[in-house]
Amino acid sequence: MKPSISRLLPSGRFWVISVPYLWLFLFFLLPFAIVLKISFSQAAIAIPPYSPLFEYAEQSLTVMINLGNYIFLSEDSLYLAAYLGSLKIALISTIVCLLLGYPMALAIARAPREKQLVYLLLVMMPTWTAILIRVYAWMGILSTNGLLNNFLMWTGLVSSPLEILNTNTAVYIGVVYAYLPFMVLPLYANLVKHDHSLLEAAMDLGAGRLKAFWKVTVPLSKTGIIAGSMLVFIPVVGEFVIPELLGGPETLMIGKILWQEFFNNRDWPVAAALAIIMLAILLIPIIFFHYNQSRAMEKNA
């Protein structure tokens, strides 16, 4: 008996699943493969400014793989300092966002139901404005003649303007401001589902408010903490706009170095190798996040 035509055709589940996979292939795997190919090529005075990796001539295919870009990056301390600087700024910014975002998310989760949406909108409204405009606003606030220095001098707290703009402090302020909502939202989504009777039971057993919070609320919000931290840490490592506009010469981040290699030096192979190494570094927290999410789903199943 021959199988029916409907059984030979892909099922509806196949078409639903294939759409996100096609999207990932077109906008992640394919660009990643192109950048990986460029990282193994040599810089050249041409358009585009690198030599081809594959050459076909006289009925023979020649593959020319250049490992010199990765060797050059390992020998130059500038790039190592840029990676370490990016990781340092991303880690400190993530910790600050967590310390600020956790109380905000907890307050929103415990607010009356009809007011929670309003508070979430207040958190999200700044993200509706382009990041470039918001960073330019911070340049006006933090400059020598900016709003912050004028206010501090008017109150008498300082006698001369503070040098905040074009420093790492300004970069931290800009990053925390820009990425704080990405910490608050996952934490709120986790905290709003907590059973408050667990806290009451802990306090009935003799635990104070602080101990009950530390022993009950914090462990239950572990998933939200990890999700929020990943949403902040991963994009901050490759951040370019904020350190470029608010940072100074001592602000070394891999995003600025990538821009200089691509557009100032026009050394696309070295820039591509920089990007590949950065993606390899970011795979570690991504794998950790995926592993944690899988364990959480297994426990809830």
Tab-separated table of N, CA, C and O in Angstrom, residues 47-99:
chain	number	residue	atom	x	y	z
A	47	ILE	N	39.456	45.980	-2.778
A	47	ILE	CA	38.068	46.130	-2.326
A	47	ILE	C	37.382	44.791	-2.544
A	47	ILE	O	37.179	44.379	-3.697
A	48	PRO	N	37.016	44.083	-1.481
A	48	PRO	CA	37.274	44.355	-0.059
A	48	PRO	C	38.753	44.181	0.291
A	48	PRO	O	39.478	43.505	-0.444
A	49	PRO	N	39.192	44.771	1.423
A	49	PRO	CA	40.631	44.840	1.711
A	49	PRO	C	41.228	43.563	2.306
A	49	PRO	O	41.844	43.576	3.370
A	50	TYR	N	41.035	42.439	1.653
A	50	TYR	CA	41.651	41.188	2.092
A	50	TYR	C	41.750	40.245	0.895
A	50	TYR	O	40.977	40.355	-0.068
A	51	SER	N	42.713	39.348	0.967
A	51	SER	CA	42.934	38.407	-0.120
A	51	SER	C	41.931	37.265	-0.047
A	51	SER	O	41.473	36.902	1.043
A	52	PRO	N	41.579	36.674	-1.179
A	52	PRO	CA	40.626	35.558	-1.151
A	52	PRO	C	41.227	34.328	-0.476
A	52	PRO	O	42.433	34.071	-0.554
A	53	LEU	N	40.357	33.571	0.169
A	53	LEU	CA	40.803	32.371	0.875
A	53	LEU	C	40.923	31.187	-0.080
A	53	LEU	O	41.759	30.310	0.105
A	54	PHE	N	40.094	31.181	-1.108
A	54	PHE	CA	40.101	30.098	-2.091
A	54	PHE	C	40.430	30.683	-3.458
A	54	PHE	O	39.853	31.693	-3.862
A	55	GLU	N	41.331	30.047	-4.158
A	55	GLU	CA	41.689	30.458	-5.507
A	55	GLU	C	41.650	29.245	-6.434
A	55	GLU	O	42.201	28.187	-6.106
A	56	TYR	N	40.992	29.440	-7.574
A	56	TYR	CA	40.900	28.350	-8.554
A	56	TYR	C	41.592	28.809	-9.829
A	56	TYR	O	41.180	29.788	-10.457
A	57	ALA	N	42.652	28.139	-10.165
A	57	ALA	CA	43.408	28.481	-11.374
A	57	ALA	C	44.047	27.226	-11.936
A	57	ALA	O	44.548	26.367	-11.184
A	58	GLU	N	44.020	27.137	-13.254
A	58	GLU	CA	44.622	26.008	-13.966
A	58	GLU	C	44.102	24.674	-13.433
A	58	GLU	O	44.851	23.746	-13.126
A	59	GLN	N	42.789	24.624	-13.270
A	59	GLN	CA	42.078	23.414	-12.843
A	59	GLN	C	42.552	22.881	-11.482
A	59	GLN	O	42.524	21.686	-11.211
A	60	SER	N	42.985	23.791	-10.626
A	60	SER	CA	43.392	23.407	-9.270
A	60	SER	C	42.845	24.421	-8.276
A	60	SER	O	42.861	25.631	-8.536
A	61	LEU	N	42.365	23.904	-7.165
A	61	LEU	CA	41.814	24.751	-6.097
A	61	LEU	C	42.857	24.903	-5.002
A	61	LEU	O	43.331	23.915	-4.442
A	62	THR	N	43.200	26.161	-4.708
A	62	THR	CA	44.205	26.451	-3.688
A	62	THR	C	43.536	27.101	-2.489
A	62	THR	O	42.784	28.072	-2.649
A	63	VAL	N	43.787	26.556	-1.322
A	63	VAL	CA	43.256	27.111	-0.080
A	63	VAL	C	44.416	27.747	0.680
A	63	VAL	O	45.397	27.073	1.008
A	64	MET	N	44.306	29.041	0.944
A	64	MET	CA	45.369	29.786	1.616
A	64	MET	C	44.866	30.249	2.981
A	64	MET	O	44.169	31.258	3.092
A	65	ILE	N	45.158	29.487	4.023
A	65	ILE	CA	44.729	29.792	5.385
A	65	ILE	C	45.865	30.513	6.106
A	65	ILE	O	46.988	30.003	6.173
A	66	ASN	N	45.556	31.688	6.619
A	66	ASN	CA	46.550	32.510	7.303
A	66	ASN	C	46.237	32.531	8.797
A	66	ASN	O	45.206	33.070	9.218
A	67	LEU	N	47.129	31.960	9.602
A	67	LEU	CA	46.967	31.968	11.058
A	67	LEU	C	47.693	33.148	11.700
A	67	LEU	O	47.673	33.284	12.926
A	68	GLY	N	48.307	33.975	10.876
A	68	GLY	CA	49.091	35.085	11.410
A	68	GLY	C	48.264	36.106	12.169
A	68	GLY	O	48.780	36.765	13.086
A	69	ASN	N	46.972	36.254	11.816
A	69	ASN	CA	46.136	37.234	12.521
A	69	ASN	C	45.957	36.851	13.987
A	69	ASN	O	46.056	37.700	14.875
A	70	TYR	N	45.713	35.582	14.249
A	70	TYR	CA	45.542	35.122	15.633
A	70	TYR	C	46.863	35.159	16.395
A	70	TYR	O	46.886	35.475	17.586
A	71	ILE	N	47.972	34.833	15.698
A	71	ILE	CA	49.289	34.915	16.343
A	71	ILE	C	49.616	36.358	16.699
A	71	ILE	O	50.141	36.658	17.780
A	72	PHE	N	49.264	37.287	15.800
A	72	PHE	CA	49.513	38.707	16.051
A	72	PHE	C	48.727	39.201	17.260
A	72	PHE	O	49.245	39.965	18.088
A	73	LEU	N	47.490	38.755	17.397
A	73	LEU	CA	46.674	39.170	18.538
A	73	LEU	C	47.228	38.643	19.855
A	73	LEU	O	47.168	39.320	20.886
A	74	SER	N	47.792	37.433	19.825
A	74	SER	CA	48.350	36.858	21.050
A	74	SER	C	49.653	37.530	21.458
A	74	SER	O	50.041	37.466	22.628
A	75	GLU	N	50.334	38.165	20.523
A	75	GLU	CA	51.622	38.791	20.823
A	75	GLU	C	51.507	40.255	21.209
A	75	GLU	O	52.434	40.806	21.803
A	76	ASP	N	50.403	40.896	20.849
A	76	ASP	CA	50.229	42.327	21.134
A	76	ASP	C	49.423	42.490	22.426
A	76	ASP	O	48.280	42.026	22.524
A	77	SER	N	50.013	43.160	23.406
A	77	SER	CA	49.357	43.320	24.710
A	77	SER	C	48.148	44.250	24.650
A	77	SER	O	47.301	44.220	25.543
A	78	LEU	N	48.061	45.081	23.599
A	78	LEU	CA	46.936	46.013	23.483
A	78	LEU	C	45.613	45.260	23.414
A	78	LEU	O	44.642	45.636	24.070
A	79	TYR	N	45.569	44.201	22.637
A	79	TYR	CA	44.322	43.464	22.451
A	79	TYR	C	43.947	42.689	23.712
A	79	TYR	O	42.757	42.596	24.059
A	80	LEU	N	44.937	42.137	24.393
A	80	LEU	CA	44.654	41.468	25.665
A	80	LEU	C	44.103	42.458	26.676
A	80	LEU	O	43.140	42.149	27.401
A	81	ALA	N	44.685	43.665	26.720
A	81	ALA	CA	44.180	44.691	27.636
A	81	ALA	C	42.759	45.097	27.274
A	81	ALA	O	41.939	45.368	28.161
A	82	ALA	N	42.447	45.133	25.977
A	82	ALA	CA	41.089	45.483	25.548
A	82	ALA	C	40.087	44.420	25.971
A	82	ALA	O	38.990	44.732	26.446
A	83	TYR	N	40.456	43.137	25.819
A	83	TYR	CA	39.569	42.061	26.260
A	83	TYR	C	39.346	42.117	27.769
A	83	TYR	O	38.213	42.012	28.250
A	84	LEU	N	40.425	42.279	28.517
A	84	LEU	CA	40.303	42.336	29.970
A	84	LEU	C	39.514	43.566	30.406
A	84	LEU	O	38.717	43.500	31.353
A	85	GLY	N	39.738	44.691	29.727
A	85	GLY	CA	38.980	45.898	30.052
A	85	GLY	C	37.496	45.730	29.787
A	85	GLY	O	36.656	46.167	30.586
A	86	SER	N	37.152	45.071	28.679
A	86	SER	CA	35.738	44.830	28.369
A	86	SER	C	35.097	43.908	29.401
A	86	SER	O	33.972	44.162	29.854
A	87	LEU	N	35.811	42.844	29.772
A	87	LEU	CA	35.274	41.914	30.768
A	87	LEU	C	35.124	42.587	32.124
A	87	LEU	O	34.133	42.355	32.840
A	88	LYS	N	36.083	43.440	32.480
A	88	LYS	CA	36.013	44.140	33.761
A	88	LYS	C	34.821	45.093	33.802
A	88	LYS	O	34.029	45.090	34.770
A	89	ILE	N	34.665	45.915	32.763
A	89	ILE	CA	33.558	46.863	32.731
A	89	ILE	C	32.221	46.123	32.693
A	89	ILE	O	31.260	46.516	33.365
A	90	ALA	N	32.152	45.034	31.925
A	90	ALA	CA	30.909	44.271	31.844
A	90	ALA	C	30.564	43.629	33.181
A	90	ALA	O	29.398	43.636	33.605
A	91	LEU	N	31.566	43.093	33.875
A	91	LEU	CA	31.311	42.433	35.159
A	91	LEU	C	30.867	43.437	36.219
A	91	LEU	O	29.872	43.206	36.922
A	92	ILE	N	31.590	44.556	36.335
A	92	ILE	CA	31.224	45.563	37.341
A	92	ILE	C	29.856	46.157	37.025
A	92	ILE	O	29.029	46.358	37.926
A	93	SER	N	29.586	46.427	35.759
A	93	SER	CA	28.283	46.987	35.372
A	93	SER	C	27.158	46.006	35.672
A	93	SER	O	26.070	46.406	36.119
A	94	THR	N	27.411	44.713	35.459
A	94	THR	CA	26.387	43.700	35.753
A	94	THR	C	26.093	43.643	37.245
A	94	THR	O	24.926	43.560	37.660
A	95	ILE	N	27.139	43.721	38.069
A	95	ILE	CA	26.940	43.701	39.522
A	95	ILE	C	26.157	44.929	39.979
A	95	ILE	O	25.231	44.835	40.801
A	96	VAL	N	26.514	46.109	39.445
A	96	VAL	CA	25.803	47.333	39.821
A	96	VAL	C	24.347	47.267	39.365
A	96	VAL	O	23.426	47.651	40.113
A	97	CYS	N	24.115	46.779	38.140
A	97	CYS	CA	22.732	46.634	37.655
A	97	CYS	C	21.939	45.679	38.533
A	97	CYS	O	20.746	45.903	38.796
A	98	LEU	N	22.590	44.608	39.011
A	98	LEU	CA	21.897	43.658	39.890
A	98	LEU	C	21.566	44.295	41.233
A	98	LEU	O	20.450	44.116	41.749
A	99	LEU	N	22.511	45.052	41.794
A	99	LEU	CA	22.269	45.696	43.092
A	99	LEU	C	21.173	46.758	42.996
A	99	LEU	O	20.428	46.967	43.960
